[in-house]
mmCIF file of C-alpha atoms and ligand atoms in Angstrom:
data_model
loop_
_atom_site.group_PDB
_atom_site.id
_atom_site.type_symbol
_atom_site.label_atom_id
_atom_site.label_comp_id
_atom_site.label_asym_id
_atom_site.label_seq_id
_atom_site.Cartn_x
_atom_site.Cartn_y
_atom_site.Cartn_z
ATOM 1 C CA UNK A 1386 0.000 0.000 0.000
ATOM 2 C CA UNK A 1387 0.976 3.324 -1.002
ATOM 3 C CA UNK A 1388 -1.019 5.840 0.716
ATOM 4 C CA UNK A 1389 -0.574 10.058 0.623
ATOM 5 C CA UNK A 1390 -2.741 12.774 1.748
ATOM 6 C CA UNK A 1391 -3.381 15.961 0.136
ATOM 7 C CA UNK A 1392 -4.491 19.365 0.831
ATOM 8 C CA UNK A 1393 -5.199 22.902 -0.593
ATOM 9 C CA UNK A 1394 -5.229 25.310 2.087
ATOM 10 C CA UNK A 1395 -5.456 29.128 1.831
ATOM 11 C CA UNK A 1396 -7.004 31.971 -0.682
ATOM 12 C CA UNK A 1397 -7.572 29.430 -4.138
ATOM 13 C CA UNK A 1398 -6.364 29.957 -7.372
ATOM 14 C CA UNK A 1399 -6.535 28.093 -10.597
ATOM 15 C CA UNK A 1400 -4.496 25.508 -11.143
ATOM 16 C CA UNK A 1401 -4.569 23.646 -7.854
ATOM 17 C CA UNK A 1402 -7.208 20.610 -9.596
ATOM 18 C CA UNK A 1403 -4.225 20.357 -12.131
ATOM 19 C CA UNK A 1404 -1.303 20.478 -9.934
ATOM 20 C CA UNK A 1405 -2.958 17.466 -7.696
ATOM 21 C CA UNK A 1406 -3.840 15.436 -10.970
ATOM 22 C CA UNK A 1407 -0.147 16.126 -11.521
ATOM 23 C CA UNK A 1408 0.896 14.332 -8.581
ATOM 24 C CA UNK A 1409 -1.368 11.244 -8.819
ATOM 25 C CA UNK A 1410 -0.628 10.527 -12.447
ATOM 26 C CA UNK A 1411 2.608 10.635 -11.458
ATOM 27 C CA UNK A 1412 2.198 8.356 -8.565
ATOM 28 C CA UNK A 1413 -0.689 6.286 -10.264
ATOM 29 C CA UNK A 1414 1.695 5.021 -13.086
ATOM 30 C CA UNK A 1415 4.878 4.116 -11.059
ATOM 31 C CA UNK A 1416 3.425 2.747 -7.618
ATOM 32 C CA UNK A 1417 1.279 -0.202 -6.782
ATOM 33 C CA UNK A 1418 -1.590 0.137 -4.821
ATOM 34 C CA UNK A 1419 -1.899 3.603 -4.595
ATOM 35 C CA UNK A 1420 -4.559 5.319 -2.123
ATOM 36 C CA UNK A 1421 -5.031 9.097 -2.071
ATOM 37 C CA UNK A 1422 -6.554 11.069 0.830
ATOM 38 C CA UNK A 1423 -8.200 14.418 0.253
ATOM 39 C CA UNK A 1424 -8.566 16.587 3.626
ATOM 40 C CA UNK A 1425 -11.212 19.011 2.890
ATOM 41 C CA UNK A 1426 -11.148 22.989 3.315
ATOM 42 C CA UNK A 1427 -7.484 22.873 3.578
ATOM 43 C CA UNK A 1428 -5.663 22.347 7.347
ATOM 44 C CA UNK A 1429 -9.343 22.071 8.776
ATOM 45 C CA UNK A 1430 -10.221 18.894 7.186
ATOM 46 C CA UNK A 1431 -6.916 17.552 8.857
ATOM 47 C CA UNK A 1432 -7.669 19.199 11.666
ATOM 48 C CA UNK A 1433 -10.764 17.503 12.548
ATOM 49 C CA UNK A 1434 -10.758 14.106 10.588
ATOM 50 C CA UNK A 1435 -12.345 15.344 7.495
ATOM 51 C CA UNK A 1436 -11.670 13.858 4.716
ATOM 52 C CA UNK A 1437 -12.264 10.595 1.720
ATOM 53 C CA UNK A 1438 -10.068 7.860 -0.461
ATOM 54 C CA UNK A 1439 -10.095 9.380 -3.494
ATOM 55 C CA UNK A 1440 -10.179 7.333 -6.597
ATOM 56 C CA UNK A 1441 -8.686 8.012 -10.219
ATOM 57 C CA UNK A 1442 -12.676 9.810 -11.193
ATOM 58 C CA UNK A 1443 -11.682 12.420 -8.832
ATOM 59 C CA UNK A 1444 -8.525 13.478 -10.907
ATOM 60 C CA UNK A 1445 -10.011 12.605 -14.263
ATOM 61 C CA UNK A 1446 -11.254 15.479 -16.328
ATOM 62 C CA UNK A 1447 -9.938 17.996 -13.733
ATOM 63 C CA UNK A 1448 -7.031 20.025 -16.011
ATOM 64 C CA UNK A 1449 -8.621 22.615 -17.165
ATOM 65 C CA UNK A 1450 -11.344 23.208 -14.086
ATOM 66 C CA UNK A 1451 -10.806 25.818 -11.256
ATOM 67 C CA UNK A 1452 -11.279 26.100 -7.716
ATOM 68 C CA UNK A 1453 -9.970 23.180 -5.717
ATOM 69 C CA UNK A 1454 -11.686 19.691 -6.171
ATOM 70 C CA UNK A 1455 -10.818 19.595 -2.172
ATOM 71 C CA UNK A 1456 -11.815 22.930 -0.800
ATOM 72 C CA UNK A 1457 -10.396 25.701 0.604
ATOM 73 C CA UNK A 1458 -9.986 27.663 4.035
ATOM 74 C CA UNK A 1459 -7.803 30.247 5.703
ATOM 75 C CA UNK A 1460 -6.339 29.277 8.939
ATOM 76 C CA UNK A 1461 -4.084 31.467 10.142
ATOM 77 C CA UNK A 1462 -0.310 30.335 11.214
ATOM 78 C CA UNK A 1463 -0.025 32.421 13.984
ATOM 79 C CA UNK A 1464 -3.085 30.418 15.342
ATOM 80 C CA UNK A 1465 -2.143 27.148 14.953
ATOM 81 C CA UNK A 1466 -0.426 26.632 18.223
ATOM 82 C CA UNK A 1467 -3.360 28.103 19.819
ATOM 83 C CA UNK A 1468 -6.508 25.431 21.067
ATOM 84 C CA UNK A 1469 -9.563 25.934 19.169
ATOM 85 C CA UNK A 1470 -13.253 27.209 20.684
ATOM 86 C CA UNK A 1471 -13.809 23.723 22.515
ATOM 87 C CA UNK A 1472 -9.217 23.330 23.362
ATOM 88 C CA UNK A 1473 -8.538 20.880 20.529
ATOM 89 C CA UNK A 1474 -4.732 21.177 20.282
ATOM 90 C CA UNK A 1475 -4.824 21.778 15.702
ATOM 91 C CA UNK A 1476 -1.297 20.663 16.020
ATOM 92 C CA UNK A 1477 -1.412 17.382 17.480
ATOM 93 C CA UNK A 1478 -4.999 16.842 15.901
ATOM 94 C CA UNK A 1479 -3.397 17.182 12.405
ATOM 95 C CA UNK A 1480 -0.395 14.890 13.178
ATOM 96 C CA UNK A 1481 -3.126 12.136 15.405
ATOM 97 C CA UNK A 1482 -5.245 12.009 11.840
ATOM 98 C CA UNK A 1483 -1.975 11.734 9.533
ATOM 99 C CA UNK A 1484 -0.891 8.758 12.195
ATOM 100 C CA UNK A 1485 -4.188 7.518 12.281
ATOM 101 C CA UNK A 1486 -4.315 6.764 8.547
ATOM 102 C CA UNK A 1487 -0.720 5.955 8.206
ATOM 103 C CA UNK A 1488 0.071 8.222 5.548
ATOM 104 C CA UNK A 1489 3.120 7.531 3.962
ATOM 105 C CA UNK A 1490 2.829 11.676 3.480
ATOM 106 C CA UNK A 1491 0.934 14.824 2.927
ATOM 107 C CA UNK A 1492 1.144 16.905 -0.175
ATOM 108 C CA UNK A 1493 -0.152 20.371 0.657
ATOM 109 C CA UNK A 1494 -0.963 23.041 -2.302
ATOM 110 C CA UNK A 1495 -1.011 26.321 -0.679
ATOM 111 C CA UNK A 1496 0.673 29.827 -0.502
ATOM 112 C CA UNK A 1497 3.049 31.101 2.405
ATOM 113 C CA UNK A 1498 0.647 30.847 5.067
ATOM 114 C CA UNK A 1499 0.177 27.370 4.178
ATOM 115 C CA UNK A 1500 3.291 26.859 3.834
ATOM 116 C CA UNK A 1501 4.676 28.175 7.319
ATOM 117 C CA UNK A 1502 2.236 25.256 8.624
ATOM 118 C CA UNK A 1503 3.780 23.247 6.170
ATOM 119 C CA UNK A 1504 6.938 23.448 7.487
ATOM 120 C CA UNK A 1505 5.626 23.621 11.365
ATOM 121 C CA UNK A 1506 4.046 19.964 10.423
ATOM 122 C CA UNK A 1507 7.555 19.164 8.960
ATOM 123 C CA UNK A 1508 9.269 20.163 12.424
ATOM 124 C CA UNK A 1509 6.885 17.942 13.571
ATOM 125 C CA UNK A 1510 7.837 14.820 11.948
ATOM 126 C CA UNK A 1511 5.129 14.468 9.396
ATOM 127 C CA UNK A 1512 6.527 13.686 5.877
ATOM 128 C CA UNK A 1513 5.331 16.874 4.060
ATOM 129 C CA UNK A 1514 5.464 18.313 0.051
ATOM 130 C CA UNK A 1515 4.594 21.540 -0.874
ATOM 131 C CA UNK A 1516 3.458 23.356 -3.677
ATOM 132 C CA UNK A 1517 3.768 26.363 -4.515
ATOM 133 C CA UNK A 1518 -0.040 28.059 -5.234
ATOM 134 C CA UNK A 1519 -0.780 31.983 -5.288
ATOM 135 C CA UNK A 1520 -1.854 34.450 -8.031
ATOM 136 C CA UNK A 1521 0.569 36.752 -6.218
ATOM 137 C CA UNK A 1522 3.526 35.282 -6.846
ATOM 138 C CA UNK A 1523 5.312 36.159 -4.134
ATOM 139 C CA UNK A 1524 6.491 32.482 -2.512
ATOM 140 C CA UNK A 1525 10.548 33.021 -1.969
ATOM 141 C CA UNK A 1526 12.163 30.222 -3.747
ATOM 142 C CA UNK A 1527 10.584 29.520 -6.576
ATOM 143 C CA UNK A 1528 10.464 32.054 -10.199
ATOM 144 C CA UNK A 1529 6.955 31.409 -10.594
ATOM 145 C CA UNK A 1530 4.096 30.339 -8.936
ATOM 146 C CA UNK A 1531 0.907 28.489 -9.982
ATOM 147 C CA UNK A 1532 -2.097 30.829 -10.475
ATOM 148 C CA UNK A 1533 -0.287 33.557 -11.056
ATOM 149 C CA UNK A 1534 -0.008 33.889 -15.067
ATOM 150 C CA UNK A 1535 -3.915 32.790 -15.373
ATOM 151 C CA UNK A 1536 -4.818 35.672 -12.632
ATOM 152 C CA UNK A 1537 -2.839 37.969 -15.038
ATOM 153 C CA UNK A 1538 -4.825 36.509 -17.756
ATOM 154 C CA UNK A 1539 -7.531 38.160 -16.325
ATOM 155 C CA UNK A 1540 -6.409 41.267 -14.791
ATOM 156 C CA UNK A 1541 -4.883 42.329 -18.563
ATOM 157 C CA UNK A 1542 -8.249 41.326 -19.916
ATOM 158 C CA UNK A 1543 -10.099 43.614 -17.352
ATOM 159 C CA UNK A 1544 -7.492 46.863 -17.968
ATOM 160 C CA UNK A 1545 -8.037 46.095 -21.990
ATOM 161 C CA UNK A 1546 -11.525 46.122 -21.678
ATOM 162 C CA UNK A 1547 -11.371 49.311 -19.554
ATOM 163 C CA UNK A 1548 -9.141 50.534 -22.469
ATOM 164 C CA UNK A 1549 -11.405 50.182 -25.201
ATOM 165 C CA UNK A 1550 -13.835 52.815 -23.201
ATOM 166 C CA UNK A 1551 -11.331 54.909 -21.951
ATOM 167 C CA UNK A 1552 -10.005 55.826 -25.134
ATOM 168 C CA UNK A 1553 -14.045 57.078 -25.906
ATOM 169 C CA UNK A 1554 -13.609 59.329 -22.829
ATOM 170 C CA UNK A 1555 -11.369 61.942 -21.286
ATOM 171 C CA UNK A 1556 -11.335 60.406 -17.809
ATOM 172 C CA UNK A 1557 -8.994 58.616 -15.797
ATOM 173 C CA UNK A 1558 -9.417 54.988 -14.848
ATOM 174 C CA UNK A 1559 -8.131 53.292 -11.955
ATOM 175 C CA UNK A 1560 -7.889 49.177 -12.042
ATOM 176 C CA UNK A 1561 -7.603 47.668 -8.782
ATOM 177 C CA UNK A 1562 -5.418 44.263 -8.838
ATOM 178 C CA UNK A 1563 -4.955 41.999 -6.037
ATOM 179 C CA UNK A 1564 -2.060 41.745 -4.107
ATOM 180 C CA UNK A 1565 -1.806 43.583 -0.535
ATOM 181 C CA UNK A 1566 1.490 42.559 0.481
ATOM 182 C CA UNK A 1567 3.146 42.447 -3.196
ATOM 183 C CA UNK A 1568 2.485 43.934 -6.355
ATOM 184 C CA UNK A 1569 4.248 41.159 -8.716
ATOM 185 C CA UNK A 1570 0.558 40.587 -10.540
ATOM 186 C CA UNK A 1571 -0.202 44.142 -10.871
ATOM 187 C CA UNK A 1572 3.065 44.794 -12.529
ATOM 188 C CA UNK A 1573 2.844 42.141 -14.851
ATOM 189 C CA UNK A 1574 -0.748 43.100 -15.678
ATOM 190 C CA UNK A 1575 0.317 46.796 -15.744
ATOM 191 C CA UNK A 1576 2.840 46.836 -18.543
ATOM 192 C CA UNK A 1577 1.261 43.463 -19.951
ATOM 193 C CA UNK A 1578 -2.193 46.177 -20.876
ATOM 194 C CA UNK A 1579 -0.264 49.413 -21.366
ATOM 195 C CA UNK A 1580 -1.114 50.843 -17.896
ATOM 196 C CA UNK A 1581 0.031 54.228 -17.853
ATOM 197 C CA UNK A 1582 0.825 54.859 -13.771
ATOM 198 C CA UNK A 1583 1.104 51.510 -11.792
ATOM 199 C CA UNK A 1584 1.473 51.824 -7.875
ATOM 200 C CA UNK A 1585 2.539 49.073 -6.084
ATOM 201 C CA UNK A 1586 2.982 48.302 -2.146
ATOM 202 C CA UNK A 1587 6.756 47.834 -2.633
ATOM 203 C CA UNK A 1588 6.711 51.605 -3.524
ATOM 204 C CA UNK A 1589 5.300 53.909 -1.993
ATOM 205 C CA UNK A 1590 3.595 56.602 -4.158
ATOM 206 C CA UNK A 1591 3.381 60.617 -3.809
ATOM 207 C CA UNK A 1592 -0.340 61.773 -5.331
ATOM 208 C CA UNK A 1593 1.593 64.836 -6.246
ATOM 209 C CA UNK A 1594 4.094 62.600 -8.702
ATOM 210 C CA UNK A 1595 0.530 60.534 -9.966
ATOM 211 C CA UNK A 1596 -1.151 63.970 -11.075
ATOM 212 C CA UNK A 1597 2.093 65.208 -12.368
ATOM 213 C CA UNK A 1598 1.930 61.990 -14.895
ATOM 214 C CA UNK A 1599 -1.630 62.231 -15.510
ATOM 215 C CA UNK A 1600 -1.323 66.082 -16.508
ATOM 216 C CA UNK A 1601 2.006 65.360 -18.807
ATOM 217 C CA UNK A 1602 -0.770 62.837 -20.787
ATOM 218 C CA UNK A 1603 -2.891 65.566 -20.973
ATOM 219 C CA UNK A 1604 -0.285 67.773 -22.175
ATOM 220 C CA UNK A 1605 0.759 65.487 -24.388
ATOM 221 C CA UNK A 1606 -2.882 65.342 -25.873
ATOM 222 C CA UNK A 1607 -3.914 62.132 -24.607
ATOM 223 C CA UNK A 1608 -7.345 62.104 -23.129
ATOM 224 C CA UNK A 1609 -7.385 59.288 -20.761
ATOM 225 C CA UNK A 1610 -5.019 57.552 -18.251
ATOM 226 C CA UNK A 1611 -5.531 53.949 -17.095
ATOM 227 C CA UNK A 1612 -4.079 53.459 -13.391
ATOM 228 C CA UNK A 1613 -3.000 49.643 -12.224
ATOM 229 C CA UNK A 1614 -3.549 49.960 -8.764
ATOM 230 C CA UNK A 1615 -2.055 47.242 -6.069
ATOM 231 C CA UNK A 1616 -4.911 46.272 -3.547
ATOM 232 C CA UNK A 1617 -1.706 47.128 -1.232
ATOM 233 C CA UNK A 1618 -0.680 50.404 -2.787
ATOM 234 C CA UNK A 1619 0.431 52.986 -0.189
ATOM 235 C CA UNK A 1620 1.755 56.846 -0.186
ATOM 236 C CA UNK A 1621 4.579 58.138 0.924
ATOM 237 C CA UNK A 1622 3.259 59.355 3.998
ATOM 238 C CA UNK A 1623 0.939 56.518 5.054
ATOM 239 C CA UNK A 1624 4.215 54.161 4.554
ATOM 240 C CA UNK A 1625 5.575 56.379 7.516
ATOM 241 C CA UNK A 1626 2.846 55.186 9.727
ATOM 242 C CA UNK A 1627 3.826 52.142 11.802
ATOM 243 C CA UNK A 1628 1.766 48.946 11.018
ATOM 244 C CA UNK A 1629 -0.479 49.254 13.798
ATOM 245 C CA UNK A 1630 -1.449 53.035 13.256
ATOM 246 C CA UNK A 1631 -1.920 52.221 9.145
ATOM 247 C CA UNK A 1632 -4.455 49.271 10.136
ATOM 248 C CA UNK A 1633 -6.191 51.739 11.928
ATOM 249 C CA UNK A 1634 -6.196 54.184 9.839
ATOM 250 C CA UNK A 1635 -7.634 51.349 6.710
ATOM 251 C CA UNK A 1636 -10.165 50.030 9.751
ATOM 252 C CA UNK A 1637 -11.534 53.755 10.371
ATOM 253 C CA UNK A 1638 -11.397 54.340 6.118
ATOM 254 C CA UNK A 1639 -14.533 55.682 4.285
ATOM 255 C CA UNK A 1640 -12.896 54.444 1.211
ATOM 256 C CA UNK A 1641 -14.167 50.721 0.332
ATOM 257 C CA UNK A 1642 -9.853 50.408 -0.503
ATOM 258 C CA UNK A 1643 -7.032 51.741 -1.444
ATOM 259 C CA UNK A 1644 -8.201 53.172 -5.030
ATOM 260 C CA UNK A 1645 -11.545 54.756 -4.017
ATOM 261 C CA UNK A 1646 -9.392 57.198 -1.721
ATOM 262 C CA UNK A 1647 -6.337 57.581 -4.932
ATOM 263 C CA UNK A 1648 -9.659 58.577 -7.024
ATOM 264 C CA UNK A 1649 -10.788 61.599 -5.074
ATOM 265 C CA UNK A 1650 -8.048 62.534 -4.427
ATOM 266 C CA UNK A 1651 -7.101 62.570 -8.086
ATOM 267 C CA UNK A 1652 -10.594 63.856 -9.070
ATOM 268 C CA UNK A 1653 -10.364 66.644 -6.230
ATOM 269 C CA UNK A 1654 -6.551 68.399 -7.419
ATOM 270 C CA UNK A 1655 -6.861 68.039 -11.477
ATOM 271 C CA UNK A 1656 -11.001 68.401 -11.884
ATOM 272 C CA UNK A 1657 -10.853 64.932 -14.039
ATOM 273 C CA UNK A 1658 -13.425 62.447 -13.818
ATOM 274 C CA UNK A 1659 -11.966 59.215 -12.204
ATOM 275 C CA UNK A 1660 -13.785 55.810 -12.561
ATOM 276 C CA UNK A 1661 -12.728 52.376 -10.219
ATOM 277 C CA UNK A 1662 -13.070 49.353 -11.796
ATOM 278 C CA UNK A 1663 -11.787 46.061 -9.155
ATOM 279 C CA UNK A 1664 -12.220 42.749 -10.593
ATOM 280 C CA UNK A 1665 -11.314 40.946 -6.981
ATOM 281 C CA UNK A 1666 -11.862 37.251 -7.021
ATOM 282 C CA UNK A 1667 -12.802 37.255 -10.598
ATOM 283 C CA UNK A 1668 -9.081 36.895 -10.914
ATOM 284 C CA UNK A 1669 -8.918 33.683 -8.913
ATOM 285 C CA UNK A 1670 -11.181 32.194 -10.829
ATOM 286 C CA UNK A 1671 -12.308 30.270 -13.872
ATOM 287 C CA UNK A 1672 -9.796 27.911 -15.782
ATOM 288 C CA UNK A 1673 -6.029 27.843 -15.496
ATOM 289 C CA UNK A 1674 -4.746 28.993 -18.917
ATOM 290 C CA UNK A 1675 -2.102 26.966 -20.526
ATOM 291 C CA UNK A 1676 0.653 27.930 -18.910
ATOM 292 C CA UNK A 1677 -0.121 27.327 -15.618
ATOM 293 C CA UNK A 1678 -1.443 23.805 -16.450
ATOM 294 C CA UNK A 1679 1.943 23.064 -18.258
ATOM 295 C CA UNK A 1680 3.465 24.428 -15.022
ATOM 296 C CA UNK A 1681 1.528 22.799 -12.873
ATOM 297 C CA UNK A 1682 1.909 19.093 -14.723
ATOM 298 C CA UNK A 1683 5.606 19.404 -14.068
ATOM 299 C CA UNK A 1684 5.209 20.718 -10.609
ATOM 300 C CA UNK A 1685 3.548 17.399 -9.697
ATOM 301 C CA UNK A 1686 5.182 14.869 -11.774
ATOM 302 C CA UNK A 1687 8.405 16.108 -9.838
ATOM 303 C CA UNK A 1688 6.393 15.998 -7.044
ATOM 304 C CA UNK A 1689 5.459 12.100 -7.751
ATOM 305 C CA UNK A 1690 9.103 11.491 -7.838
ATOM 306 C CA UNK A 1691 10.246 13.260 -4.989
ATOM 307 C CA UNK A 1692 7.756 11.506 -2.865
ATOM 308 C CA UNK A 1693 9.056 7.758 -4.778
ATOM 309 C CA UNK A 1694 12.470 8.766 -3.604
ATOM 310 C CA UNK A 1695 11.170 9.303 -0.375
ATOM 311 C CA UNK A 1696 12.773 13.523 -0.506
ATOM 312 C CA UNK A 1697 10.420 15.016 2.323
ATOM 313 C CA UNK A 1698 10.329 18.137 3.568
ATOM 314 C CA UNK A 1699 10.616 20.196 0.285
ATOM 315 C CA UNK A 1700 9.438 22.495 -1.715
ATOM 316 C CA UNK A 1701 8.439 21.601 -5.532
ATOM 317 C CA UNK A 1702 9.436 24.806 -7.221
ATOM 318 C CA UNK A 1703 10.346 26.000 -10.602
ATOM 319 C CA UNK A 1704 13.554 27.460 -11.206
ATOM 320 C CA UNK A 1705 15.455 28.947 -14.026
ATOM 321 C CA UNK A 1706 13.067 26.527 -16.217
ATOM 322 C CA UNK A 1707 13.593 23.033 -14.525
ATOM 323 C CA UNK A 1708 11.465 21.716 -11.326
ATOM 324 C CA UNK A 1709 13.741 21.446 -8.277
ATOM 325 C CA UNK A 1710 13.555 20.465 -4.264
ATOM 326 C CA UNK A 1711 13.751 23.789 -1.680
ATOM 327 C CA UNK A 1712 13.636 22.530 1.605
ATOM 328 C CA UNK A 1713 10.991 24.120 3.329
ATOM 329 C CA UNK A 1714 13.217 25.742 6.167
ATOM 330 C CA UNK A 1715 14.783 27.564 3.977
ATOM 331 C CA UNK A 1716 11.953 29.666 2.401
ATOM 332 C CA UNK A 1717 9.205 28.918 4.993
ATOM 333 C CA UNK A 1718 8.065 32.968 6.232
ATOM 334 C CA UNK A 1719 10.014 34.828 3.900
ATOM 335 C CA UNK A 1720 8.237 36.574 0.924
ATOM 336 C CA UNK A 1721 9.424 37.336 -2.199
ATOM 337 C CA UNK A 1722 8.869 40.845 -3.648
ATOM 338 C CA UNK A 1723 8.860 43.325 -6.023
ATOM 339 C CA UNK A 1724 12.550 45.040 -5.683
ATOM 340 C CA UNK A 1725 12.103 48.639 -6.557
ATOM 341 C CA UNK A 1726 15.525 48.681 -8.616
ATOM 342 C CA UNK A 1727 14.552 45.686 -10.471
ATOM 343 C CA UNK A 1728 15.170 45.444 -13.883
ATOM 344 C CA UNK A 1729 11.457 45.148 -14.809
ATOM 345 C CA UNK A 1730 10.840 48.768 -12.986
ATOM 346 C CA UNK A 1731 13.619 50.181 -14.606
ATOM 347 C CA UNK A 1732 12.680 48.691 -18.326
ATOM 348 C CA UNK A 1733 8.888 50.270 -17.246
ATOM 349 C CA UNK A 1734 10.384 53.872 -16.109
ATOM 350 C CA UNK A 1735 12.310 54.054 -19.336
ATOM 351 C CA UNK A 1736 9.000 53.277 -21.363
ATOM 352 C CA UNK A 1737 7.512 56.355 -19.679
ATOM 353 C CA UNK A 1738 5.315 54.443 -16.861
ATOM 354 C CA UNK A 1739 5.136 56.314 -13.612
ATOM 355 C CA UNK A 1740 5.206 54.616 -10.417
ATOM 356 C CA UNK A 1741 4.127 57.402 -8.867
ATOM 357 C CA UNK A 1742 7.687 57.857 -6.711
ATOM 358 C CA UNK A 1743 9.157 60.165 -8.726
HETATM 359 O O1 LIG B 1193 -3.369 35.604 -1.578
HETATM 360 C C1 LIG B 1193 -4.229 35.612 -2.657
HETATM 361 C C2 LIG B 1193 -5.201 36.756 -2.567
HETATM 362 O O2 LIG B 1193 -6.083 36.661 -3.667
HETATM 363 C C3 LIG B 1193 -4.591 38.149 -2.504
HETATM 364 O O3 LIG B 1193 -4.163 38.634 -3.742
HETATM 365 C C4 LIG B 1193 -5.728 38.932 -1.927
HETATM 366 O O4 LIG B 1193 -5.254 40.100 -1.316
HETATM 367 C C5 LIG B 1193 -6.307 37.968 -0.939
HETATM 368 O O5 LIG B 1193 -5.966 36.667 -1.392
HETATM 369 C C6 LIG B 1193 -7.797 38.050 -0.770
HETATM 370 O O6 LIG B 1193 -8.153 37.169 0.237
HETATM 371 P P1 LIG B 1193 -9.620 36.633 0.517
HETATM 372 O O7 LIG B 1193 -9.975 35.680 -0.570
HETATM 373 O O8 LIG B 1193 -9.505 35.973 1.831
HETATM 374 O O9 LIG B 1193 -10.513 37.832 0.503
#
């Protein structure tokens, strides 16, 4: 008997139904006797026993469908340690319901929350893979995540639609992207649609600089401006505030986010009419475009054959084009993010988009 357990834990994305039909192909063709358990809505379903054998008609037909086949749920790291409403100890919950089944391990799809647990359960002694899964792209480790070209997929498609009707109108448009700690999908969406002024949480923006490039479009005759907009874009002078007093200030906000408060502000200094447009978790959702399901195919045949060889403990990332095994201490709670010297800002600034810093 070859028996593994599997999870997708955290925010979802597409490309997690592909990335697990990954790993049991893999598995499926080179093991005997294979038996996979699915935990459902993520570390819960571990936590308190929930879960089914899956059989080869739960991984058939799944490529190209979003969501999670398993379910989803948040639960925080920071809480894990703690007991739950009635004092279940998660920790020792999880590892009693790996034992109980005598999993040989636990593949976990999931983001860096997940994957701090992942690695906690790996301190542990639980045999543990991880994948990395996020539209933001911001796992440390690995060049790319899974999720994260299909969610730009989507954000370009929303700032080209926005295009279309912004070129009928002298107004400026603001497209909110998701992303609150890192701004790698906005950036990619941004110059990926022709964004004119992209603001991202790795750099902090000064309204005055953002008007400045709106007027020079003006100037330059151009009617509209399109604005990619970070769900985590900050200004200068809230990125003095400590984290505390800024989650206060966002708690105590009028603005629904970020952009609604960059639009009147806009709308109050230059007289232009501003529109929002924020696509949220449309850009989770729907199918994985082909990249990520290429991506994700390798991801868990590599995957399959770490877990053959018995590698635990590891990361299944992607780097400089070939799949390869991070251990999880290495990258487990650090985030990967958009350096503001990078080349890609630098290739953007010399194109003429603003980033609102200078
Ligand atoms: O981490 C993925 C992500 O989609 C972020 O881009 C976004 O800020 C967040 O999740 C939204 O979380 P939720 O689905 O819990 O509202």
């Amino acid at each position: 008997m070859f028996r593994i357990g599997m999870l997708t834990s955290g925010g979802d994305c597409q490309a997690l139904n592909a990335a697990m039909r990954g790993v049991v192909k893999g598995l499926a063709a080179n093991v005997k006797d294979l038996e996979v358990y699915g935990f459902f809505n993520g570390y819960k379903g571990l936590i308190y026993g929930d879960y089914r054998l899956l059989t080869s008609q739960d991984f058939s037909g799944i490529l190209t469908r979003g969501g999670t086949i398993l379910g989803s749920s948040r639960q925080p790291f920071k809480l894990m340690r703690e007991p739950d409403e009635n004092g279940l100890d998660k920790v020792e919950a999880m590892k009693s319901n790996y034992y109980k089944l005598n999993l040989q391990c636990l593949v976990i799809l999931g983001g860096n929350g997940t994957q701090k647990t992942a690695n906690l359960l790996r301190e542990e002694g639980l045999n543990i893979i991880h994948l990395p899964k996020t539209i933001d792209n911001d796992i440390f480790g690995t060049d790319v995540t899974f999720g994260f070209q299909s969610a730009i997929d989507i954000a370009c498609n929303t700032i080209d639609c926005i295009h279309t009707t912004a070129s009928s109108h002298s107004r400026v448009f603001i497209i909110e992207v998701m992303g609150h700690k890192v701004g790698w999908l906005t950036l990619y969406a941004g110059i990926a649609s022709g964004a004119d002024i992209i603001l991202l949480p790795e750099i902090p923006y000064d309204i005055k600089k953002v008007i400045k490039a709106i007027n020079h479009r003006a100037e330059e005759g151009k009617g509209f401006t399109i604005l990619a907009v970070a769900e985590g874009a900050i200004s200068k002078e809230d990125a003095k505030l400590s984290k505390k007093e800024y989650k206060k200030k966002l708690e105590n906000s009028k603005y629904p986010s970020v952009s609604y408060e960059i639009a009147e502000r806009i709308q109050k200094e230059t007289g232009i009419e501003v529109r929002v447009t924020v696509p949220g978790h449309m850009q989770r959702g729907g199918s994985p475009d082909p990249y990520d399901r290429f991506l994700c195919t390798r991801l868990g045949s590599a995957a399959a054959q770490a877990i053959m060889d018995g590698d635990y403990g590891k990361m299944i990332a992607m780097v400089d084009g070939k799949t390869k095994r991070i251990p999880l201490e290495k990258v487990a709670g650090k985030l990967k993010v958009v350096e503001p010297d990078c080349q890609i800002i630098e290739e953007a600034k010399r194109i003429g988009i603003s980033f609102g810093d200078k």
